[in-house]
mmCIF file with all atom_site columns, C-alpha atoms in Angstrom:
data_model
loop_
_atom_site.group_PDB
_atom_site.id
_atom_site.type_symbol
_atom_site.label_atom_id
_atom_site.label_alt_id
_atom_site.label_comp_id
_atom_site.label_asym_id
_atom_site.label_entity_id
_atom_site.label_seq_id
_atom_site.pdbx_PDB_ins_code
_atom_site.Cartn_x
_atom_site.Cartn_y
_atom_site.Cartn_z
_atom_site.occupancy
_atom_site.B_iso_or_equiv
_atom_site.pdbx_formal_charge
_atom_site.auth_seq_id
_atom_site.auth_comp_id
_atom_site.auth_asym_id
_atom_site.auth_atom_id
_atom_site.pdbx_PDB_model_num
ATOM 1  C CA . ALA A 1 1  ? 79.910  81.905 157.425 1.00 56.00 ? 1  ALA A CA 1
ATOM 2  C CA . VAL A 1 2  ? 81.673  84.883 155.839 1.00 67.00 ? 2  VAL A CA 1
ATOM 3  C CA . ASN A 1 3  ? 79.925  84.109 152.580 1.00 65.00 ? 3  ASN A CA 1
ATOM 4  C CA . LEU A 1 4  ? 76.543  84.120 154.326 1.00 64.00 ? 4  LEU A CA 1
ATOM 5  C CA . GLN A 1 5  ? 77.270  87.273 156.345 1.00 74.00 ? 5  GLN A CA 1
ATOM 6  C CA . PRO A 1 6  ? 79.959  89.236 154.494 1.00 83.00 ? 6  PRO A CA 1
ATOM 7  C CA . ASP A 1 7  ? 79.418  92.332 156.651 1.00 90.00 ? 7  ASP A CA 1
ATOM 8  C CA . HIS A 1 8  ? 79.688  90.542 159.995 1.00 91.00 ? 8  HIS A CA 1
ATOM 9  C CA . ALA A 1 9  ? 82.947  91.805 161.490 1.00 94.00 ? 9  ALA A CA 1
ATOM 10 C CA . ALA A 1 10 ? 83.275  89.164 164.203 1.00 94.00 ? 10 ALA A CA 1
ATOM 11 C CA . THR A 1 11 ? 83.089  86.416 161.590 1.00 94.00 ? 11 THR A CA 1
ATOM 12 C CA . HIS A 1 12 ? 85.990  87.967 159.692 1.00 94.00 ? 12 HIS A CA 1
ATOM 13 C CA . LEU A 1 13 ? 87.940  88.147 162.937 1.00 95.00 ? 13 LEU A CA 1
ATOM 14 C CA . GLU A 1 14 ? 87.327  84.486 163.745 1.00 94.00 ? 14 GLU A CA 1
ATOM 15 C CA . LEU A 1 15 ? 88.321  83.561 160.199 1.00 94.00 ? 15 LEU A CA 1
ATOM 16 C CA . ALA A 1 16 ? 91.530  85.565 160.663 1.00 95.00 ? 16 ALA A CA 1
ATOM 17 C CA . ARG A 1 17 ? 92.352  83.542 163.779 1.00 95.00 ? 17 ARG A CA 1
ATOM 18 C CA . ALA A 1 18 ? 91.621  80.262 162.020 1.00 94.00 ? 18 ALA A CA 1
ATOM 19 C CA . LEU A 1 19 ? 93.744  81.225 159.027 1.00 94.00 ? 19 LEU A CA 1
ATOM 20 C CA . LEU A 1 20 ? 96.635  82.205 161.238 1.00 93.00 ? 20 LEU A CA 1
ATOM 21 C CA . GLY A 1 21 ? 96.390  78.841 162.954 1.00 92.00 ? 21 GLY A CA 1
ATOM 22 C CA . ARG A 1 22 ? 96.801  77.236 159.537 1.00 92.00 ? 22 ARG A CA 1
ATOM 23 C CA . GLN A 1 23 ? 99.885  79.379 158.745 1.00 91.00 ? 23 GLN A CA 1
ATOM 24 C CA . CYS A 1 24 ? 97.946  81.541 156.266 1.00 93.00 ? 24 CYS A CA 1
ATOM 25 C CA . ALA A 1 25 ? 99.309  84.795 157.641 1.00 92.00 ? 25 ALA A CA 1
ATOM 26 C CA . ASP A 1 26 ? 98.657  86.986 154.600 1.00 92.00 ? 26 ASP A CA 1
ATOM 27 C CA . GLN A 1 27 ? 95.015  85.968 154.431 1.00 93.00 ? 27 GLN A CA 1
ATOM 28 C CA . ALA A 1 28 ? 94.677  86.327 158.206 1.00 94.00 ? 28 ALA A CA 1
ATOM 29 C CA . GLU A 1 29 ? 95.942  89.880 157.949 1.00 95.00 ? 29 GLU A CA 1
ATOM 30 C CA . ASP A 1 30 ? 93.385  90.686 155.247 1.00 95.00 ? 30 ASP A CA 1
ATOM 31 C CA . GLU A 1 31 ? 90.540  89.296 157.337 1.00 95.00 ? 31 GLU A CA 1
ATOM 32 C CA . ALA A 1 32 ? 91.617  91.138 160.499 1.00 96.00 ? 32 ALA A CA 1
ATOM 33 C CA . ASN A 1 33 ? 91.812  94.394 158.560 1.00 97.00 ? 33 ASN A CA 1
ATOM 34 C CA . ARG A 1 34 ? 88.358  93.753 157.095 1.00 96.00 ? 34 ARG A CA 1
ATOM 35 C CA . ALA A 1 35 ? 86.965  93.178 160.590 1.00 96.00 ? 35 ALA A CA 1
ATOM 36 C CA . MET A 1 36 ? 88.333  96.552 161.708 1.00 96.00 ? 36 MET A CA 1
ATOM 37 C CA . GLU A 1 37 ? 86.814  98.267 158.664 1.00 96.00 ? 37 GLU A CA 1
ATOM 38 C CA . LEU A 1 38 ? 83.415  96.789 159.419 1.00 96.00 ? 38 LEU A CA 1
ATOM 39 C CA . ASP A 1 39 ? 83.432  97.414 163.169 1.00 96.00 ? 39 ASP A CA 1
ATOM 40 C CA . PRO A 1 40 ? 85.950  99.843 164.670 1.00 95.00 ? 40 PRO A CA 1
ATOM 41 C CA . LEU A 1 41 ? 85.012  98.603 168.156 1.00 95.00 ? 41 LEU A CA 1
ATOM 42 C CA . LEU A 1 42 ? 86.783  95.334 167.325 1.00 94.00 ? 42 LEU A CA 1
ATOM 43 C CA . ARG A 1 43 ? 90.031  97.207 166.686 1.00 95.00 ? 43 ARG A CA 1
ATOM 44 C CA . PRO A 1 44 ? 91.776  96.108 169.921 1.00 96.00 ? 44 PRO A CA 1
ATOM 45 C CA . VAL A 1 45 ? 91.093  92.439 169.254 1.00 94.00 ? 45 VAL A CA 1
ATOM 46 C CA . ALA A 1 46 ? 91.926  92.718 165.559 1.00 95.00 ? 46 ALA A CA 1
ATOM 47 C CA . GLU A 1 47 ? 95.191  94.433 166.434 1.00 96.00 ? 47 GLU A CA 1
ATOM 48 C CA . GLN A 1 48 ? 96.090  91.456 168.618 1.00 95.00 ? 48 GLN A CA 1
ATOM 49 C CA . VAL A 1 49 ? 95.595  89.175 165.630 1.00 94.00 ? 49 VAL A CA 1
ATOM 50 C CA . LEU A 1 50 ? 97.668  91.522 163.471 1.00 95.00 ? 50 LEU A CA 1
ATOM 51 C CA . GLN A 1 51 ? 100.419 91.439 166.086 1.00 96.00 ? 51 GLN A CA 1
ATOM 52 C CA . GLN A 1 52 ? 100.381 87.642 165.904 1.00 94.00 ? 52 GLN A CA 1
ATOM 53 C CA . VAL A 1 53 ? 100.625 87.900 162.115 1.00 91.00 ? 53 VAL A CA 1
ATOM 54 C CA . GLN A 1 54 ? 103.714 90.085 162.497 1.00 91.00 ? 54 GLN A CA 1
ATOM 55 C CA . GLU A 1 55 ? 105.231 87.551 164.886 1.00 92.00 ? 55 GLU A CA 1
ATOM 56 C CA . HIS A 1 56 ? 104.510 84.691 162.470 1.00 85.00 ? 56 HIS A CA 1
ATOM 57 C CA . HIS A 1 57 ? 107.726 82.980 161.490 1.00 79.00 ? 57 HIS A CA 1
ATOM 58 C CA . GLY A 1 58 ? 108.114 81.054 158.314 1.00 79.00 ? 58 GLY A CA 1
ATOM 59 C CA . PRO A 1 59 ? 106.383 81.309 154.985 1.00 80.00 ? 59 PRO A CA 1
ATOM 60 C CA . SER A 1 60 ? 102.749 82.195 154.688 1.00 81.00 ? 60 SER A CA 1
ATOM 61 C CA . VAL A 1 61 ? 100.849 79.553 152.780 1.00 83.00 ? 61 VAL A CA 1
ATOM 62 C CA . VAL A 1 62 ? 97.742  80.183 150.725 1.00 85.00 ? 62 VAL A CA 1
ATOM 63 C CA . CYS A 1 63 ? 94.732  78.449 152.212 1.00 85.00 ? 63 CYS A CA 1
ATOM 64 C CA . PRO A 1 64 ? 91.853  77.455 149.978 1.00 82.00 ? 64 PRO A CA 1
ATOM 65 C CA . MET A 1 65 ? 88.782  79.505 150.779 1.00 75.00 ? 65 MET A CA 1
ATOM 66 C CA . ASP A 1 66 ? 85.769  77.265 150.245 1.00 65.00 ? 66 ASP A CA 1
ATOM 67 C CA . TYR A 1 67 ? 83.148  79.648 151.514 1.00 51.00 ? 67 TYR A CA 1
#
């Protein structure tokens, strides 16, 4: 979906959540930051995801991005 709509902030935010769920904290952080760049109104929600990234314990794995 991000590939089809690269400027859609909510899609980046949902991808950030999915990546965090897969222990891909570094990539999740990048996607949450991108969502905030695209739509400042999503800042409160993106900051929640970034807080979860900070609370992530353990190594961050690299998830393949097949989009």
